[in-house]
XYZ file of C-alpha atoms in Angstrom:
165
model
C 0.000 0.000 0.000
C 1.391 3.384 -0.971
C 1.753 6.127 1.583
C 0.501 9.560 0.626
C 4.061 10.801 0.113
C 4.564 8.141 -2.593
C 1.523 9.295 -4.561
C 2.617 11.563 -7.342
C 1.126 14.927 -8.074
C 0.285 13.517 -11.507
C -1.932 10.862 -9.880
C -3.738 13.533 -7.858
C -4.055 15.813 -10.886
C -5.470 12.898 -12.912
C -7.955 12.129 -10.143
C -8.985 15.784 -10.070
C -9.460 15.730 -13.830
C -7.630 18.994 -14.497
C -4.270 20.091 -15.921
C -1.244 20.545 -13.646
C -1.382 24.312 -14.177
C -5.061 24.462 -13.207
C -4.452 22.196 -10.234
C -1.785 24.462 -8.757
C -3.882 27.552 -9.456
C -6.590 26.215 -7.121
C -4.730 23.943 -4.704
C -1.559 24.582 -2.722
C -0.829 20.866 -2.283
C -1.952 17.460 -3.481
C -3.765 16.837 -0.203
C -5.796 20.044 -0.586
C -7.757 18.711 -3.550
C -8.989 15.725 -1.564
C -9.723 17.777 1.538
C -11.713 20.283 -0.543
C -13.616 17.444 -2.229
C -14.563 16.089 1.200
C -15.490 19.495 2.602
C -17.735 20.214 -0.373
C -19.408 16.828 -0.102
C -20.148 17.277 3.614
C -21.503 20.788 3.074
C -23.719 19.476 0.297
C -25.219 16.734 2.468
C -25.995 19.191 5.254
C -27.467 21.733 2.823
C -29.702 19.049 1.325
C -30.891 18.023 4.781
C -31.607 21.645 5.730
C -33.596 22.132 2.512
C -35.927 19.177 3.191
C -39.454 19.951 4.409
C -39.451 20.336 8.180
C -42.413 17.947 8.571
C -40.594 15.155 6.721
C -39.519 12.185 8.834
C -35.823 12.418 9.771
C -35.005 9.067 8.137
C -36.560 10.182 4.851
C -34.818 13.564 4.951
C -31.443 11.944 5.717
C -31.883 9.313 3.036
C -32.614 12.021 0.477
C -29.683 14.202 1.590
C -27.224 11.300 1.362
C -28.680 10.043 -1.920
C -28.224 13.444 -3.578
C -24.526 13.299 -2.718
C -24.226 9.718 -4.006
C -26.045 10.715 -7.195
C -23.678 13.637 -7.761
C -20.766 11.190 -7.526
C -22.383 8.875 -10.053
C -22.943 11.839 -12.384
C -19.148 12.193 -12.481
C -18.419 8.513 -11.862
C -14.911 8.264 -13.311
C -13.560 11.326 -11.512
C -15.317 10.468 -8.231
C -14.126 6.872 -8.436
C -10.492 7.947 -8.872
C -10.692 10.331 -5.908
C -12.446 7.766 -3.687
C -9.908 5.083 -4.651
C -7.083 7.424 -3.613
C -8.812 8.200 -0.330
C -9.365 4.537 0.490
C -5.927 3.396 -0.700
C -3.788 5.939 1.129
C -3.827 5.831 4.945
C -3.227 9.579 5.397
C -6.155 10.431 3.118
C -8.347 7.767 4.722
C -7.613 9.390 8.084
C -8.662 12.787 6.703
C -11.837 11.189 5.338
C -12.686 9.709 8.743
C -11.931 13.084 10.349
C -14.213 14.877 7.868
C -16.981 12.327 8.352
C -16.904 12.961 12.102
C -17.511 16.633 11.284
C -20.287 15.677 8.832
C -21.931 13.558 11.535
C -21.802 16.441 14.003
C -23.180 18.870 11.405
C -25.990 16.510 10.387
C -26.793 15.809 14.038
C -26.977 19.549 14.753
C -29.340 20.016 11.791
C -31.510 17.098 12.912
C -31.603 18.428 16.475
C -32.683 21.825 15.144
C -35.400 20.261 12.980
C -36.711 18.115 15.829
C -36.239 20.751 18.525
C -33.962 18.446 20.507
C -30.947 19.289 22.633
C -27.965 17.790 20.778
C -25.984 17.696 24.040
C -28.485 15.455 25.839
C -30.398 13.569 23.143
C -28.520 10.802 21.330
C -31.026 10.386 18.491
C -29.536 13.030 16.165
C -26.000 11.585 16.478
C -27.240 8.016 15.995
C -29.394 8.871 12.980
C -26.582 10.857 11.343
C -24.145 8.015 12.027
C -26.450 5.451 10.420
C -26.904 7.624 7.330
C -23.149 8.061 6.927
C -22.559 4.332 7.411
C -24.920 3.738 4.481
C -22.987 6.355 2.499
C -19.725 4.502 3.252
C -21.261 1.202 2.134
C -22.247 2.732 -1.194
C -18.757 4.198 -1.718
C -17.069 0.918 -0.874
C -19.427 -0.972 -3.175
C -18.751 1.431 -6.037
C -14.989 1.220 -5.585
C -14.981 -2.541 -5.060
C -17.243 -3.537 -7.900
C -17.379 -0.369 -10.035
C -21.085 -1.189 -9.948
C -23.351 1.539 -11.168
C -26.479 -0.461 -10.357
C -28.789 2.183 -8.870
C -31.089 -0.425 -7.321
C -28.224 -1.857 -5.250
C -27.179 1.586 -4.065
C -30.764 2.622 -3.404
C -31.181 -0.541 -1.338
C -28.198 0.338 0.835
C -29.409 3.885 1.411
C -32.989 2.642 1.950
C -31.699 0.409 4.740
C -31.236 3.525 6.892
C -34.969 4.029 7.295
C -37.180 2.180 9.769
C -39.382 -0.531 8.328
């Protein structure tokens, strides 16, 4: 397994899908592109959750918010796949991903607590629900990287598993 230091800038630039010149115009380092990708993805999930109707069940709102992010990755499948493969292959990037997901979970939990008028410091439901949704998200990413499957029914089934039956 390669460490992050062994990954070339060319590999990162290829994963980003831009020229070297463009890459260095927007990113100071090779790690920055991945960190920005993760930050944007987390912000998008929270924004989608915040935009859902307030009366919608939390499980439905979370499922939709996560699915929109998954769908945006499948819209750019080759680029997203390359970035996700780098994240999962390189321990330093995987650690950043886990770190970002902890922030996503906290942000989603805060949004759920706001929607449900719960105290996020005393009620575990928002943290648990956000954690379940992100576990489903991870399962979809791992499935896509492992099988390169673009079968929407399989992915929908994983995300659907986050809702109560």
